[in-house]
mmCIF file with all atom_site columns, C-alpha atoms in Angstrom:
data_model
loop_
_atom_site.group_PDB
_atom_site.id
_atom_site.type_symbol
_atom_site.label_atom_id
_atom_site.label_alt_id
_atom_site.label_comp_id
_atom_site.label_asym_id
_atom_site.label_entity_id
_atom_site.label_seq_id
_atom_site.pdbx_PDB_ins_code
_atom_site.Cartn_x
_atom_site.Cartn_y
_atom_site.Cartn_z
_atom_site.occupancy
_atom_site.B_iso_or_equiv
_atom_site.pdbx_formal_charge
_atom_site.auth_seq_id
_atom_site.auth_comp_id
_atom_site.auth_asym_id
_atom_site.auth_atom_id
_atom_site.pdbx_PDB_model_num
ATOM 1   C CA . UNK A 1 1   ? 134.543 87.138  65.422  1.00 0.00 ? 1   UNK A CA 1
ATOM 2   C CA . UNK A 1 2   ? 132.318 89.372  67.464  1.00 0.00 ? 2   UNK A CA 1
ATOM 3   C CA . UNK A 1 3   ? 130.054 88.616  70.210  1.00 0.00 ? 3   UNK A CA 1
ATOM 4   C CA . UNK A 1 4   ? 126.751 87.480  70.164  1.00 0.00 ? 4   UNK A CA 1
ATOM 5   C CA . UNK A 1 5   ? 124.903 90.530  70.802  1.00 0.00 ? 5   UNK A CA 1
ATOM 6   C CA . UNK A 1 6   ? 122.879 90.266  73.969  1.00 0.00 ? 6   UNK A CA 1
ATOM 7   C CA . UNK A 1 7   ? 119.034 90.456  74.286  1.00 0.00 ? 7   UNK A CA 1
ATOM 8   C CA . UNK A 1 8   ? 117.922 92.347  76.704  1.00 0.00 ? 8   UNK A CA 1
ATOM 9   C CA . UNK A 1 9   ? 114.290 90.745  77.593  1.00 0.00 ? 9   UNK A CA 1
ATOM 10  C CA . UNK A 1 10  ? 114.801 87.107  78.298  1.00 0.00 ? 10  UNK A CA 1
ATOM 11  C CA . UNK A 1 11  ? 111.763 85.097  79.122  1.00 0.00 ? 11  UNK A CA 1
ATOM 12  C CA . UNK A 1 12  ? 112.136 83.778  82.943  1.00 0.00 ? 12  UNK A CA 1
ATOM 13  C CA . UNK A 1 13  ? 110.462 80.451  82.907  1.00 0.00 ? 13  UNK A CA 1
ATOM 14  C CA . UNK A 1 14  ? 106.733 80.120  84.907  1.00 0.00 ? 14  UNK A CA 1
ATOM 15  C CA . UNK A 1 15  ? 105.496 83.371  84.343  1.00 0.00 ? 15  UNK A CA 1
ATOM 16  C CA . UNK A 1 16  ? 104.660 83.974  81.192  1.00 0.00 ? 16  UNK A CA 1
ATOM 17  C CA . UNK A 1 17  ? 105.442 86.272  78.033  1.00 0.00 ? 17  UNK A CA 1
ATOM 18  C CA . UNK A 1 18  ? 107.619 88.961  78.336  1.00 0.00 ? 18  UNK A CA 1
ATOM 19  C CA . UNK A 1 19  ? 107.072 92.650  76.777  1.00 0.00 ? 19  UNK A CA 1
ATOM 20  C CA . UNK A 1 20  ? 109.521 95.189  76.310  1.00 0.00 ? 20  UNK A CA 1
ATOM 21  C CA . UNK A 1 21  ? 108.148 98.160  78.058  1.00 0.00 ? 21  UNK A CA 1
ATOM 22  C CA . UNK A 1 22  ? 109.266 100.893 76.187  1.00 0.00 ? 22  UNK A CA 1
ATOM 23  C CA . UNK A 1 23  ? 110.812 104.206 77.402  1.00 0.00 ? 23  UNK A CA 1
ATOM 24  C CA . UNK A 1 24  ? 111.655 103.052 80.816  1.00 0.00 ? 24  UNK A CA 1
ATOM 25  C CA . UNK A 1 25  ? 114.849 103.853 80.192  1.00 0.00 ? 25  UNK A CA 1
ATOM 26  C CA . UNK A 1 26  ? 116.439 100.792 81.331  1.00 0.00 ? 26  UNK A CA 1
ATOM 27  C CA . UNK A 1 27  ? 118.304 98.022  80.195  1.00 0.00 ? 27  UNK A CA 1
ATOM 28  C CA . UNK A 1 28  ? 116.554 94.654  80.385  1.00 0.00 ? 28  UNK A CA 1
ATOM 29  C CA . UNK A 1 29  ? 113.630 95.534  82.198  1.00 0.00 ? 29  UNK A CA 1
ATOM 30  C CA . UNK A 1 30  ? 111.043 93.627  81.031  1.00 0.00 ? 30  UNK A CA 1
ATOM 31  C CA . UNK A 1 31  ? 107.044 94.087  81.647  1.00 0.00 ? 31  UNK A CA 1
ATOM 32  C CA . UNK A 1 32  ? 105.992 89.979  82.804  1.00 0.00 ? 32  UNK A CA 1
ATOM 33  C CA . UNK A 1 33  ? 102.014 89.277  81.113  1.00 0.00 ? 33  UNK A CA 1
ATOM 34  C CA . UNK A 1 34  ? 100.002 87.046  83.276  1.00 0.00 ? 34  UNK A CA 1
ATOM 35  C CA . UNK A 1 35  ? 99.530  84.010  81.839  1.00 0.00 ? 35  UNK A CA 1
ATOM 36  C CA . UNK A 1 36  ? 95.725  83.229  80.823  1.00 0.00 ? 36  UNK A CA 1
ATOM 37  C CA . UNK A 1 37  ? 93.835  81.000  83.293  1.00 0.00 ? 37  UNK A CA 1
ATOM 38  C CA . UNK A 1 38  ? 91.137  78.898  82.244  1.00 0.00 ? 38  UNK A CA 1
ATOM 39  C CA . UNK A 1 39  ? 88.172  78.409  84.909  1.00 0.00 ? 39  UNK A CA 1
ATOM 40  C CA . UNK A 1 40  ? 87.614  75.178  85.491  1.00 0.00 ? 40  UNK A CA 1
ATOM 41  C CA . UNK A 1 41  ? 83.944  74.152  86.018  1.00 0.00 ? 41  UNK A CA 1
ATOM 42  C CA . UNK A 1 42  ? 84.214  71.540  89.083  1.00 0.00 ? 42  UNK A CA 1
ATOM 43  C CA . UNK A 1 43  ? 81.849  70.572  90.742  1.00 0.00 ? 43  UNK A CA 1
ATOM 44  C CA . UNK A 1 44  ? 82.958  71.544  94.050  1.00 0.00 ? 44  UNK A CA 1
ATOM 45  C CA . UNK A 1 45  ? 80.607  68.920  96.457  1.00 0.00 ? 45  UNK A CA 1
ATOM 46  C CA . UNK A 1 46  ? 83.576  66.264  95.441  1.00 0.00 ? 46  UNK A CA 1
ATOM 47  C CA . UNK A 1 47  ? 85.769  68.328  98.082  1.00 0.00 ? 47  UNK A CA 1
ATOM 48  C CA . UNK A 1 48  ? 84.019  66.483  100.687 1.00 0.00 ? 48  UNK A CA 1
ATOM 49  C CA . UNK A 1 49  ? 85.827  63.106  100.280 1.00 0.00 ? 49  UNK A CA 1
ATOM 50  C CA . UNK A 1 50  ? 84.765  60.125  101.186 1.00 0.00 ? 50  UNK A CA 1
ATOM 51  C CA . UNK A 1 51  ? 87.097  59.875  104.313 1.00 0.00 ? 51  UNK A CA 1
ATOM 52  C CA . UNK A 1 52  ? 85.176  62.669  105.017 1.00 0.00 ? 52  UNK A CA 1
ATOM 53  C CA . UNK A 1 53  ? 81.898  61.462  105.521 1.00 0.00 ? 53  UNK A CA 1
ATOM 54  C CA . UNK A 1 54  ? 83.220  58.395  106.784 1.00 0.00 ? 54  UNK A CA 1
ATOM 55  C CA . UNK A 1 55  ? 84.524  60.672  109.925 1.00 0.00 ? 55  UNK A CA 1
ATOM 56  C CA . UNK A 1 56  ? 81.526  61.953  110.087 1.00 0.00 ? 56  UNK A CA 1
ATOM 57  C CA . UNK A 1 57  ? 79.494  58.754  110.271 1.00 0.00 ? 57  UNK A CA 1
ATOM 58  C CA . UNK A 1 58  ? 81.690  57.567  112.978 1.00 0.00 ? 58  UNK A CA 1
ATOM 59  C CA . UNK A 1 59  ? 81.097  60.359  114.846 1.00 0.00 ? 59  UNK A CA 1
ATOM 60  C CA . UNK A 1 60  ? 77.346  59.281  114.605 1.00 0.00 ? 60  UNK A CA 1
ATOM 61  C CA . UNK A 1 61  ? 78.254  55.881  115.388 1.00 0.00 ? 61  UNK A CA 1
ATOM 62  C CA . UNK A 1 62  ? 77.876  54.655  112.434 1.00 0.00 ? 62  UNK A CA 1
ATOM 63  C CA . UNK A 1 63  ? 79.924  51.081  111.828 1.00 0.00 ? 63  UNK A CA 1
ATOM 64  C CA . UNK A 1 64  ? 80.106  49.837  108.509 1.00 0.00 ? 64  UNK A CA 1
ATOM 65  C CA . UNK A 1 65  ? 79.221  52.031  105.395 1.00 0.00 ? 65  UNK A CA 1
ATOM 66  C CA . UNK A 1 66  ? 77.497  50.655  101.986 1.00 0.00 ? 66  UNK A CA 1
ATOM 67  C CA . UNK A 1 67  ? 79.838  52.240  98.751  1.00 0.00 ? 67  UNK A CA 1
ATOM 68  C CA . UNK A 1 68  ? 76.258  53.806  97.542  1.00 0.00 ? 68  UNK A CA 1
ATOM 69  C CA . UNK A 1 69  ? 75.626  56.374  100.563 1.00 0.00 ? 69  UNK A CA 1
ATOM 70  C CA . UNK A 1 70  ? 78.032  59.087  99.931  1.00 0.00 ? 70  UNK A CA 1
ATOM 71  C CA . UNK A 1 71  ? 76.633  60.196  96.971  1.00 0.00 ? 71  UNK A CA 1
ATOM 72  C CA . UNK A 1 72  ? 73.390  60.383  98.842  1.00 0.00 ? 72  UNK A CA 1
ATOM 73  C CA . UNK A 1 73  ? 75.185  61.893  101.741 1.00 0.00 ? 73  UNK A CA 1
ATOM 74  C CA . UNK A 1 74  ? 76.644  64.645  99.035  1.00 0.00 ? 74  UNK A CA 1
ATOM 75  C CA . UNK A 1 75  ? 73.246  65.376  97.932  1.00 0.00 ? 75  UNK A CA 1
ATOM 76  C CA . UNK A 1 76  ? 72.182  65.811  101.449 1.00 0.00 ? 76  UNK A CA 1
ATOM 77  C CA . UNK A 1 77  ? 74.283  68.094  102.309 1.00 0.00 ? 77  UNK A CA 1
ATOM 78  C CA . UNK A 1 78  ? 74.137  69.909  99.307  1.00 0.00 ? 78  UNK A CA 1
ATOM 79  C CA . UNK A 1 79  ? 70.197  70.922  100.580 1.00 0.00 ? 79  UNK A CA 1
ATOM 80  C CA . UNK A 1 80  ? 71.075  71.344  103.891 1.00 0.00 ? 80  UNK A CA 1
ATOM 81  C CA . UNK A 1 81  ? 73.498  74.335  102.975 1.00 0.00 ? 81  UNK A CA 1
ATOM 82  C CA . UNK A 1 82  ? 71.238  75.559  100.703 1.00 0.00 ? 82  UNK A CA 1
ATOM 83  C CA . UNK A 1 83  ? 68.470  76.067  103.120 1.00 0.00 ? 83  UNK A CA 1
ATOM 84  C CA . UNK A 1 84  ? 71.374  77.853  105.287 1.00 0.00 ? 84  UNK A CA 1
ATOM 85  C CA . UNK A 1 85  ? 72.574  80.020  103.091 1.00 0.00 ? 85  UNK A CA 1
ATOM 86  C CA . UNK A 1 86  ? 69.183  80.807  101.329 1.00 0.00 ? 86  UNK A CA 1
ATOM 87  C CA . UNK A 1 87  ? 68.438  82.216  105.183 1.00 0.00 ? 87  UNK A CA 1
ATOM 88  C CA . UNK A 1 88  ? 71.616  83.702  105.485 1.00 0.00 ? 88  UNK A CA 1
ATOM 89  C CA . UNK A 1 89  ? 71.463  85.723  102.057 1.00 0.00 ? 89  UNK A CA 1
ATOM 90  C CA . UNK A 1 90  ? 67.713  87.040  103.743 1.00 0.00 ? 90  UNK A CA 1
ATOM 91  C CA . UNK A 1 91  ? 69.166  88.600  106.762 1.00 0.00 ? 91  UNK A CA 1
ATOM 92  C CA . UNK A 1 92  ? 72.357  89.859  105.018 1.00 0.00 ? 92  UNK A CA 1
ATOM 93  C CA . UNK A 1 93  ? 70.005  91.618  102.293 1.00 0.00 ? 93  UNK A CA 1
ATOM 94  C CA . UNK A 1 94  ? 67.505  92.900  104.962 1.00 0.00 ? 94  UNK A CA 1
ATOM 95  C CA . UNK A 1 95  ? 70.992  94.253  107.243 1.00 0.00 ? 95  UNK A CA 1
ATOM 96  C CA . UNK A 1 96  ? 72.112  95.657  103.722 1.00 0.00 ? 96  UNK A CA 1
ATOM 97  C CA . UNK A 1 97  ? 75.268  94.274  104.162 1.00 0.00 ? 97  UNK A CA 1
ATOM 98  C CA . UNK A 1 98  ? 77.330  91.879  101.534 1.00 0.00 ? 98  UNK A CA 1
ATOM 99  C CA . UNK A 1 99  ? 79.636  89.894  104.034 1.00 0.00 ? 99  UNK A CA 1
ATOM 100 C CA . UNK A 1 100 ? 77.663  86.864  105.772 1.00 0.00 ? 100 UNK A CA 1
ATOM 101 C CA . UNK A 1 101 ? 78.316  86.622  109.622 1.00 0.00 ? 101 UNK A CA 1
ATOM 102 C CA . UNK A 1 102 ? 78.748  83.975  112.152 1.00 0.00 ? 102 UNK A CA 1
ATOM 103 C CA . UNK A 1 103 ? 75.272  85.180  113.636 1.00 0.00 ? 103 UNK A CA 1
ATOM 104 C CA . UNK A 1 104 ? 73.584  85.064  110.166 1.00 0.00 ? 104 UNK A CA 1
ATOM 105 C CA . UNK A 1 105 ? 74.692  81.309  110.451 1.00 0.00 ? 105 UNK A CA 1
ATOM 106 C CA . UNK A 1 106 ? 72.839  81.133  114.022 1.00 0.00 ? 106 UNK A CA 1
ATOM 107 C CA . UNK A 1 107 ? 69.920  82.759  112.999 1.00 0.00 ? 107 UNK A CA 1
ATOM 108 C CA . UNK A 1 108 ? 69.600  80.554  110.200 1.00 0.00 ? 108 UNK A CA 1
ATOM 109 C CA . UNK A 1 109 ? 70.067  77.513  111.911 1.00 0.00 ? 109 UNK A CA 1
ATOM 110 C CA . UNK A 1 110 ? 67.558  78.362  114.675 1.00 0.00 ? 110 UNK A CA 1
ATOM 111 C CA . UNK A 1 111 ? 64.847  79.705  112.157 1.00 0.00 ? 111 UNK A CA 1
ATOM 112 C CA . UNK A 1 112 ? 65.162  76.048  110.631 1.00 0.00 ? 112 UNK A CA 1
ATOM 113 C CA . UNK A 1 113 ? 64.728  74.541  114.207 1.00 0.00 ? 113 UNK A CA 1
ATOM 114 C CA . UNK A 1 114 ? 68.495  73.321  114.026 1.00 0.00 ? 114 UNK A CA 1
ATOM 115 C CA . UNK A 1 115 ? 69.969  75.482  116.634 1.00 0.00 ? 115 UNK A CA 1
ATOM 116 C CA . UNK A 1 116 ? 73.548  75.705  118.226 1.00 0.00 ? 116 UNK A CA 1
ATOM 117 C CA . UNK A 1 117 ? 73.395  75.102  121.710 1.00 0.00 ? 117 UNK A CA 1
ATOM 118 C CA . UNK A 1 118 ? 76.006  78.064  123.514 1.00 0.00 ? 118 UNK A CA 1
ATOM 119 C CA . UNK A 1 119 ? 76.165  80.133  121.059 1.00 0.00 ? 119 UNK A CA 1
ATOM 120 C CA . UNK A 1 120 ? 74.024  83.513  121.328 1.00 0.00 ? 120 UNK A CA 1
ATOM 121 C CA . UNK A 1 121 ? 73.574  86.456  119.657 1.00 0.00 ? 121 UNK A CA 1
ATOM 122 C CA . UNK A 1 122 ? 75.484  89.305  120.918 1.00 0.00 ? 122 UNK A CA 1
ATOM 123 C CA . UNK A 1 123 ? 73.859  91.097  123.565 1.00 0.00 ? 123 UNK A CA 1
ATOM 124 C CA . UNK A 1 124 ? 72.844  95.171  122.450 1.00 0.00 ? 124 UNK A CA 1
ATOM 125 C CA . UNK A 1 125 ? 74.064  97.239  121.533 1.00 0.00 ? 125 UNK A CA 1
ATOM 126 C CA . UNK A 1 126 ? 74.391  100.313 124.369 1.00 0.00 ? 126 UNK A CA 1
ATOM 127 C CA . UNK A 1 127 ? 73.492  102.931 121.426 1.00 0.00 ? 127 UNK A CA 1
ATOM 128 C CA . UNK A 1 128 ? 70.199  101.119 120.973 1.00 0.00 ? 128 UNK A CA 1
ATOM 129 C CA . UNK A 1 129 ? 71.639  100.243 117.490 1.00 0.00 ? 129 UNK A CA 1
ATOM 130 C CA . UNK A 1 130 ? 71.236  96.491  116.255 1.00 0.00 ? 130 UNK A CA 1
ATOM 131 C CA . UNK A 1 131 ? 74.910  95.386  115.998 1.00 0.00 ? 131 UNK A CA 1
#
C-alpha cells in the first residue's frame, strides 16, 4: 500500500486558519489569518476593586467600611477624572498636540484648585518657546 500523501498546510493550534499562499514557491508554508476578536463592552470603572478603595480609605483613615460605598466611591471617581481629563483635552487641543502630558495633568489639577504640592511646570524654555 502507498503512503498517505502528506498535506502540506497543517493548522498549528491557537492561531487560527491557515491559507495556502500561493506561488511562494515553497513547500508547507502556510499564510496564519488572525483570528476575529470580538470587543467586549466592559465597563471599565470595575478595574478599581474593592481592595482598592479599601487601601485607599485606609490611607484616609478610614476604619470600617459599609458594603454600599464603593459604588458611590466608583461614581466619584468617575467625575473626578472627568473634570481632569475634560481640562486636559483643553490644553492638549489649544497646544495642538494629541498625546496628554504629565503637566496637562498639573495644570488641570491646579485650575480645579486641587493642586500637587512639588511638582512645577518646567521652567522656559531658553528659545522663548513654550515647551
Amino acid at each position: 500500500m502507498p503512503p498517505a500523501p502528506r498535506n502540506p498546510v497543517r493548522p498549528r493550534p491557537g492561531l487560527g486558519k491557515t491559507v495556502p499562499t500561493p506561488g511562494t514557491g515553497r513547500k508547507g508554508i502556510a499564510r496564519v489569518t488572525k483570528r476575529s476578536r470580538r470587543k467586549l463592552d466592559r465597563d471599565t470603572i470595575r478595574g478599581i476593586t474593592r481592595g482598592d478603595i479599601r487601601r485607599l480609605a485606609r490611607r484616609g483613615g478610614v476604619k470600617r467600611i459599609s458594603g454600599a460605598i464603593y459604588d458611590d466611591v466608583r461614581a466619584c471617581l468617575v467625575t473626578h477624572l472627568r473634570g481632569i481629563l475634560k481640562d486636559c483635552a483643553t490644553y492638549v487641543e489649544h497646544a495642538q498636540r494629541r498625546t496628554i502630558t504629565v503637566v496637562d495633568v498639573i495644570f488641570a489639577l491646579k485650575r480645579q484648585g486641587r493642586p500637587i504640592y512639588g511638582m512645577h511646570p518646567p521652567p522656559p524654555r531658553s528659545d522663548g518657546k513654550h515647551w
